[in-house]
Amino acid sequence: METKGRVTKLSPSTPCGRPLRPDYGGNIFENTMRDGYEIIENRDETRSETTSPVQKTGHQLPKNEEICDKDGARNKALKVGRDSSCARNLFGSAKKLWNNLMKDCETEVLNLENELKEKATRIDDLTKSLHAKDEELQKLEVTFSHENLAIRDAGQKEVQRLNSYIEQRERASKDAELCANQLKAKCQKLESKLALIEQKTAQESLTSGSYSDDHANPGMLEVACKAVDKAIDDLVRVLYNISYLKTLPLDSVELEPILHLISPAHPTDFSRPIQVKYVWGHWILHQIFRDFENVFFDSDQWNRTSPLHSKKHALECFQSFQQKKSASSLEFLNSCGTFQSFFSWKYKCVFPTWLVDSSILPSGIVVNEYGHFVEGEIFYRFLDVAKAVWLLHELAFSFDPPASILRMARGEPYDKQFHDSVVHVDVEDGDAPSAKVAFMIRPAFRIRQSIVRSRVLLSTKLPQ
């Protein structure tokens, strides 16, 4: 039996047998409604198509064909009912989906609106903060500009003040330099006059039998002794700093035998370790002032006969002193053969081989491997000592009679007329034990009735 009208084929992919439209990506609700209407329309058309063939043609159909036609119509009606139910279900699902989508969209829109409001609020706050910062920076800029101007003005004033001060100092320096040159010229004139006066006075004093120095204050000899003291102190400081003595405490068992090698000192003579350095002064004194009383103060003195001291010899000694006192030590060494002999002899006496090779002094500081003197600090310090002692000897023999040398023995009671202590001892305190000479560092001198005091180390611990 042939069925007229539109027949819709069921698709296995949908529950209603209709394929989904290709524009499903559009409005799903409108697509679903349109599909439902088409299904209903198809159902009506099917009903119309199932009209009896007798009605259409006016002919009576056979009975069997009529039954078959009824069954087919019933099946089609059932199919159309199922399609209608499926469409209704699909329409309900689509409507629910649409409502859910609308709710989700509304929620999302609200969330976006809230987020935009929050961001707008933050932007407003940030804008206000930036405006406030900008105003603050503008105020600071104004303040900084004022301060900068004030600093610049103050700096300019200070520069002007400094320039003025520098100009004043330059003028003062020029004035001082001019004044110094004038004073130097005056000093040179005075020195020339003084030299002439000293020479004239020396000649007159030798003729009259009295020296130019006052008997109560033999000034020139005292000044010469001060020069010897300074030179010895400089050499003592160098020797002490490099010697083994500096490392030994006063209670060391090694100190006493070393002291006995170069002095009569005992560890109990010292109140502080630094005072041990003066034993070097005693050792230098003991060696360099040996035979000071002899007019020939050099290494060849044993082969000479000392002349009788006369006024002529005294004048020659004084003139030699005047000529050589202004020369440097090195110039004096290179220009005077007699002083060269004296220097070499005394250098070997102060630094003998046994002392150089001992553990007291570092080895190799005095002579090199060829036996020549090493021109180091010790060499030049000792050269100053030798020159000062040589000039003192010349000046001592410029007196008529010559100045007498006074040597102080260990244990002598302190006498302020003869002793000048290198270390302070309160000898005026009546309750303190009496101070005595521990050892001598520089001898005393007598010129007629005047005394140049000796340099000694006093101690209150020597036995009575």
Coordinates of C-alpha atoms in Angstrom, one line a residue, residues 19-414:
P19 CA 17.9 14.9 12.7
L20 CA 19.2 18.0 14.4
R21 CA 19.4 21.1 12.3
P22 CA 22.8 22.3 11.2
D23 CA 22.2 25.7 12.8
Y24 CA 21.9 24.2 16.3
G25 CA 24.6 26.6 17.3
G26 CA 22.0 29.4 17.1
N27 CA 19.0 29.9 19.4
I28 CA 18.3 26.4 20.7
F29 CA 14.9 27.3 22.0
E30 CA 13.7 28.6 18.6
N31 CA 15.1 25.5 16.8
T32 CA 13.3 23.2 19.2
M33 CA 10.0 25.0 18.8
R34 CA 10.3 24.9 15.1
D35 CA 11.0 21.1 15.1
G36 CA 7.9 20.5 17.3
Y37 CA 5.6 22.4 15.0
E38 CA 6.9 20.4 12.0
I39 CA 6.2 17.1 13.8
I40 CA 2.6 18.2 14.5
E41 CA 2.2 19.2 10.9
N42 CA 3.4 15.9 9.7
R43 CA 1.1 14.2 12.0
D44 CA -2.0 16.0 10.5
E45 CA -0.8 15.3 7.1
T46 CA -0.5 11.7 7.9
R47 CA -4.0 11.6 9.2
S48 CA -5.3 13.1 6.1
E49 CA -3.3 10.6 4.0
T50 CA -4.8 7.7 5.9
T51 CA -8.4 8.4 4.6
S52 CA -10.1 5.4 3.3
P53 CA -9.5 4.7 -0.4
V54 CA -13.2 4.4 -0.8
Q55 CA -13.6 8.0 0.3
K56 CA -11.0 9.1 -2.2
T57 CA -11.9 7.0 -5.1
G58 CA -15.5 6.2 -4.3
H59 CA -14.8 2.5 -4.9
Q60 CA -15.3 -0.2 -2.4
L61 CA -12.0 -1.8 -1.3
P62 CA -11.6 -5.5 -0.6
K63 CA -12.0 -6.5 3.0
N64 CA -8.4 -7.7 3.4
E65 CA -7.0 -4.5 2.0
E66 CA -9.2 -2.5 4.3
I67 CA -7.9 -4.3 7.4
C68 CA -4.3 -3.8 6.3
D69 CA -5.0 -0.2 5.7
K70 CA -6.4 0.3 9.2
D71 CA -3.4 -1.4 10.8
G72 CA -1.0 0.8 8.8
A73 CA -2.9 3.9 9.9
R74 CA -2.9 2.8 13.5
N75 CA 0.9 2.2 13.4
K76 CA 1.4 5.6 11.8
A77 CA -0.8 7.2 14.5
L78 CA 1.2 5.5 17.2
K79 CA 4.4 6.7 15.6
V80 CA 3.1 10.3 15.3
G81 CA 2.1 10.1 19.0
R82 CA 5.6 9.0 19.9
D83 CA 7.1 11.8 17.9
S84 CA 4.8 14.3 19.6
S85 CA 5.7 13.1 23.0
C86 CA 9.4 13.3 22.1
A87 CA 9.0 16.8 20.8
R88 CA 7.3 17.8 24.0
N89 CA 10.1 16.3 26.1
L90 CA 12.7 18.0 23.9
F91 CA 10.8 21.3 24.2
G92 CA 10.8 21.0 28.0
S93 CA 14.4 20.2 28.1
A94 CA 15.3 23.0 25.8
K95 CA 13.3 25.4 27.9
K96 CA 15.0 24.3 31.1
L97 CA 18.4 24.6 29.4
W98 CA 17.4 28.1 28.2
N99 CA 16.3 29.1 31.7
N100 CA 19.6 27.8 33.2
L101 CA 21.6 29.5 30.6
M102 CA 19.8 32.8 31.2
K103 CA 20.4 32.4 35.0
D104 CA 24.1 31.7 34.4
C105 CA 24.4 34.6 32.1
E106 CA 22.6 36.9 34.6
T107 CA 24.9 35.7 37.4
E108 CA 28.0 36.1 35.2
V109 CA 26.8 39.6 34.2
L110 CA 26.3 40.5 37.9
N111 CA 29.7 39.1 38.8
L112 CA 31.4 41.1 36.0
E113 CA 29.5 44.2 37.1
N114 CA 30.6 43.8 40.7
E115 CA 34.2 43.1 39.6
L116 CA 34.1 46.2 37.4
K117 CA 32.8 48.3 40.3
E118 CA 35.6 47.0 42.6
K119 CA 38.2 47.8 39.9
A120 CA 36.7 51.2 39.3
T121 CA 36.8 51.8 43.1
R122 CA 40.5 50.7 43.3
I123 CA 41.3 52.9 40.3
D124 CA 39.6 55.8 42.0
D125 CA 41.5 55.2 45.2
L126 CA 44.8 54.9 43.3
T127 CA 44.1 58.0 41.4
K128 CA 43.4 59.9 44.6
S129 CA 46.6 58.5 46.1
L130 CA 48.6 59.6 43.1
H131 CA 47.1 63.0 43.2
A132 CA 48.0 63.3 46.9
K133 CA 51.6 62.1 46.2
D134 CA 51.8 64.5 43.3
E135 CA 50.8 67.4 45.6
E136 CA 53.3 66.2 48.2
L137 CA 56.1 66.0 45.6
Q138 CA 55.2 69.5 44.4
K139 CA 55.5 70.8 48.0
L140 CA 58.8 69.0 48.5
E141 CA 60.1 70.4 45.2
V142 CA 59.3 73.9 46.3
T143 CA 61.0 73.3 49.7
F144 CA 64.0 71.7 48.0
S145 CA 64.3 74.6 45.6
H146 CA 64.3 77.0 48.6
E147 CA 66.9 74.9 50.5
N148 CA 69.0 74.5 47.4
L149 CA 69.1 78.2 46.9
A150 CA 70.0 78.7 50.5
I151 CA 72.8 76.2 50.3
R152 CA 74.1 77.7 47.1
D153 CA 74.1 81.2 48.7
A154 CA 75.8 79.8 51.8
G155 CA 78.4 78.0 49.7
Q156 CA 79.2 81.1 47.7
K157 CA 79.7 83.1 50.9
E158 CA 81.9 80.3 52.3
V159 CA 84.0 80.2 49.1
Q160 CA 84.4 84.0 49.2
R161 CA 85.4 83.8 52.9
L162 CA 88.0 81.0 52.1
N163 CA 89.4 83.0 49.2
S164 CA 89.7 86.0 51.4
Y165 CA 91.4 83.9 54.1
I166 CA 93.8 82.3 51.6
E167 CA 94.7 85.8 50.3
Q168 CA 95.4 86.9 53.9
R169 CA 97.5 83.8 54.6
E170 CA 99.5 84.3 51.4
R171 CA 100.2 87.9 52.4
A172 CA 101.1 86.8 55.9
S173 CA 103.4 84.1 54.4
K174 CA 105.1 86.6 52.2
D175 CA 105.6 88.9 55.1
A176 CA 106.9 86.1 57.3
E177 CA 109.3 84.9 54.6
L178 CA 110.6 88.5 54.2
C179 CA 110.9 88.8 58.0
A180 CA 112.7 85.4 58.1
N181 CA 115.2 86.5 55.5
Q182 CA 115.8 89.6 57.4
L183 CA 116.3 87.7 60.6
K184 CA 118.6 85.2 58.9
A185 CA 120.7 88.1 57.6
K186 CA 120.9 89.5 61.1
C187 CA 121.8 86.1 62.5
Q188 CA 124.6 85.7 60.1
K189 CA 125.9 89.1 61.0
L190 CA 125.6 88.3 64.7
E191 CA 127.4 84.9 64.2
S192 CA 130.2 86.6 62.4
K193 CA 130.5 89.1 65.2
L194 CA 130.3 86.4 67.8
A195 CA 133.0 84.4 66.1
L196 CA 135.3 87.4 66.1
I197 CA 134.5 88.1 69.7
E198 CA 135.1 84.5 70.7
Q199 CA 138.4 84.4 68.9
K200 CA 139.5 87.7 70.4
T201 CA 138.4 86.7 73.8
A202 CA 140.2 83.4 73.6
Q203 CA 143.4 85.1 72.6
E204 CA 143.0 87.6 75.5
S205 CA 142.1 84.9 78.0
L206 CA 145.1 82.8 77.1
T207 CA 147.3 85.9 77.5
S208 CA 145.8 86.9 80.8
G209 CA 145.6 83.3 82.1
S210 CA 141.7 83.1 82.4
Y211 CA 139.3 81.5 79.9
S212 CA 136.2 83.3 78.5
D213 CA 133.7 81.1 80.4
D214 CA 132.7 82.2 83.8
H215 CA 134.1 80.0 86.5
A216 CA 130.6 79.3 88.0
N217 CA 129.1 78.4 84.6
P218 CA 131.5 77.0 82.0
G219 CA 128.9 77.3 79.2
M220 CA 130.7 76.1 76.1
L221 CA 131.9 72.9 77.8
E222 CA 128.4 72.2 79.2
V223 CA 126.9 72.7 75.7
A224 CA 129.4 70.3 74.3
C225 CA 128.5 67.7 77.0
K226 CA 124.8 68.1 76.1
A227 CA 125.7 67.3 72.4
V228 CA 127.5 64.1 73.6
D229 CA 124.5 63.1 75.7
K230 CA 122.1 63.5 72.8
A231 CA 124.3 61.5 70.4
I232 CA 124.7 58.7 73.0
D233 CA 121.0 58.6 73.7
D234 CA 120.2 58.2 70.0
L235 CA 122.7 55.3 69.7
V236 CA 121.4 53.7 72.9
R237 CA 117.9 53.8 71.6
V238 CA 118.8 52.0 68.4
L239 CA 121.0 49.4 70.1
Y240 CA 118.3 48.7 72.7
N241 CA 115.6 48.2 70.1
I242 CA 117.6 45.6 68.2
S243 CA 119.3 43.9 71.1
Y244 CA 118.3 40.8 73.0
L245 CA 118.0 42.9 76.2
K246 CA 114.7 44.3 75.1
T247 CA 113.1 40.9 75.2
L248 CA 114.1 40.0 78.8
P249 CA 112.1 40.9 81.9
L250 CA 113.8 42.2 85.0
D251 CA 113.4 38.9 86.8
S252 CA 114.8 36.8 84.0
V253 CA 117.8 34.6 85.0
E254 CA 119.5 35.4 81.6
L255 CA 119.5 39.2 82.3
E256 CA 122.2 39.4 85.0
P257 CA 125.1 37.6 83.1
I258 CA 124.4 39.7 80.0
L259 CA 124.5 42.9 82.1
H260 CA 127.8 41.9 83.6
L261 CA 129.3 41.6 80.2
I262 CA 128.9 45.3 79.3
S263 CA 128.3 47.0 82.7
P264 CA 128.5 46.6 86.5
A265 CA 124.7 46.8 86.6
H266 CA 122.4 44.4 88.4
P267 CA 118.7 43.7 87.6
T268 CA 117.7 45.3 90.9
D269 CA 119.2 48.6 89.8
F270 CA 116.2 49.2 87.6
S271 CA 112.6 50.1 88.5
R272 CA 111.3 49.5 85.0
P273 CA 112.5 47.3 82.1
I274 CA 113.0 50.3 79.8
Q275 CA 115.8 51.5 82.0
V276 CA 117.9 48.6 81.0
K277 CA 118.7 50.5 77.8
Y278 CA 121.1 52.7 79.8
V279 CA 123.6 49.8 80.2
W280 CA 124.4 50.5 76.5
G281 CA 125.2 54.1 77.5
H282 CA 127.6 52.9 80.2
W283 CA 129.3 50.5 77.7
I284 CA 129.7 53.2 75.1
L285 CA 131.1 55.6 77.8
H286 CA 133.5 53.0 79.1
Q287 CA 135.0 52.4 75.6
I288 CA 134.9 55.8 73.9
F289 CA 136.1 57.9 76.9
R290 CA 139.1 55.6 77.6
D291 CA 142.3 57.6 77.5
F292 CA 140.3 60.9 77.2
E293 CA 143.0 62.5 79.5
N294 CA 145.6 62.0 76.8
V295 CA 146.1 64.9 74.4
F296 CA 146.5 62.4 71.5
F297 CA 143.0 60.9 71.4
D298 CA 143.5 58.3 68.6
S299 CA 144.7 54.8 68.0
D300 CA 148.4 55.7 67.6
Q301 CA 148.7 57.4 71.0
W302 CA 151.0 54.7 72.5
N303 CA 153.7 55.6 69.9
R304 CA 153.6 59.3 70.8
T305 CA 154.9 61.4 73.6
S306 CA 152.3 63.8 75.0
P307 CA 153.6 67.4 74.7
L308 CA 153.5 69.7 77.7
H309 CA 150.2 71.6 77.6
S310 CA 150.8 75.2 76.8
K311 CA 148.8 78.3 76.0
K312 CA 149.7 77.8 72.3
H313 CA 148.4 74.3 72.3
A314 CA 145.2 75.4 74.1
L315 CA 144.6 78.0 71.4
E316 CA 145.2 75.5 68.6
C317 CA 142.7 73.1 70.2
F318 CA 140.1 75.9 70.5
Q319 CA 140.6 77.0 66.9
S320 CA 140.2 73.4 65.8
F321 CA 137.0 73.1 67.8
Q322 CA 135.6 76.3 66.3
Q323 CA 136.4 75.2 62.7
K324 CA 135.0 71.7 62.9
K325 CA 131.9 72.1 65.1
S326 CA 129.8 73.3 62.2
A327 CA 130.8 70.5 59.8
S328 CA 128.6 67.5 59.3
S329 CA 129.8 64.2 60.8
L330 CA 130.3 62.6 57.4
E331 CA 132.2 65.7 56.1
F332 CA 134.4 65.6 59.2
L333 CA 135.1 61.9 58.7
N334 CA 136.1 62.4 55.1
S335 CA 138.3 65.5 55.7
C336 CA 140.2 64.6 58.8
G337 CA 142.6 61.7 58.8
T338 CA 143.2 61.8 62.5
F339 CA 139.5 61.6 63.2
Q340 CA 139.2 58.7 60.8
S341 CA 141.8 56.8 62.9
F342 CA 140.0 57.7 66.1
F343 CA 136.6 56.6 64.6
S344 CA 137.8 53.2 63.4
W345 CA 139.6 52.5 66.7
K346 CA 136.6 53.4 68.9
Y347 CA 134.2 51.7 66.6
K348 CA 136.0 48.4 67.0
C349 CA 136.2 49.0 70.8
V350 CA 132.5 49.6 71.2
F351 CA 131.6 46.7 68.8
P352 CA 134.2 44.0 69.4
T353 CA 134.0 40.7 67.6
W354 CA 132.8 38.8 70.6
L355 CA 129.9 41.2 71.1
V356 CA 128.9 41.1 67.4
D357 CA 129.1 37.3 67.4
S358 CA 127.1 37.0 70.7
S359 CA 123.4 36.6 71.0
I360 CA 123.1 40.1 72.5
L361 CA 123.1 41.9 69.1
P362 CA 121.9 40.5 65.8
S363 CA 124.7 39.2 63.7
G364 CA 126.0 41.1 60.7
I365 CA 124.9 44.6 61.8
V366 CA 128.4 46.1 62.3
V367 CA 130.8 44.8 59.7
N368 CA 130.2 42.9 56.4
E369 CA 132.0 39.8 55.3
Y370 CA 135.0 41.8 54.1
G371 CA 135.5 43.5 57.5
H372 CA 134.2 46.9 56.3
F373 CA 131.9 49.0 58.3
V374 CA 128.3 48.8 57.1
E375 CA 126.9 52.3 56.5
G376 CA 123.5 51.8 58.2
E377 CA 121.7 53.5 61.1
I378 CA 124.2 52.3 63.7
F379 CA 127.1 53.5 61.6
Y380 CA 125.8 57.1 61.4
R381 CA 124.6 57.2 65.0
F382 CA 128.0 56.1 66.2
L383 CA 129.6 58.6 63.9
D384 CA 127.7 61.4 65.6
V385 CA 128.9 60.1 69.0
A386 CA 132.5 60.0 67.9
K387 CA 132.3 63.5 66.5
A388 CA 130.7 64.9 69.7
V389 CA 133.3 63.2 71.9
W390 CA 136.1 64.4 69.7
L391 CA 134.9 68.0 69.8
L392 CA 134.5 67.7 73.6
H393 CA 138.1 66.6 73.9
E394 CA 139.3 69.5 71.7
L395 CA 137.3 71.9 73.9
A396 CA 138.5 70.4 77.2
F397 CA 142.1 70.9 76.1
S398 CA 141.3 74.5 75.1
F399 CA 141.4 75.4 78.8
D400 CA 144.6 76.3 80.6
P401 CA 145.0 74.2 82.5
P402 CA 142.8 71.6 80.7
A403 CA 139.5 70.5 82.0
S404 CA 139.8 67.5 84.4
I405 CA 137.6 64.4 83.8
L406 CA 135.8 63.0 86.8
R407 CA 134.7 59.4 86.7
M408 CA 132.0 58.2 89.1
A409 CA 132.3 54.8 90.7
R410 CA 129.5 52.4 91.5
G411 CA 128.0 52.8 95.0
E412 CA 129.0 56.5 95.4
P413 CA 126.4 58.4 97.4
Y414 CA 124.3 60.9 95.4

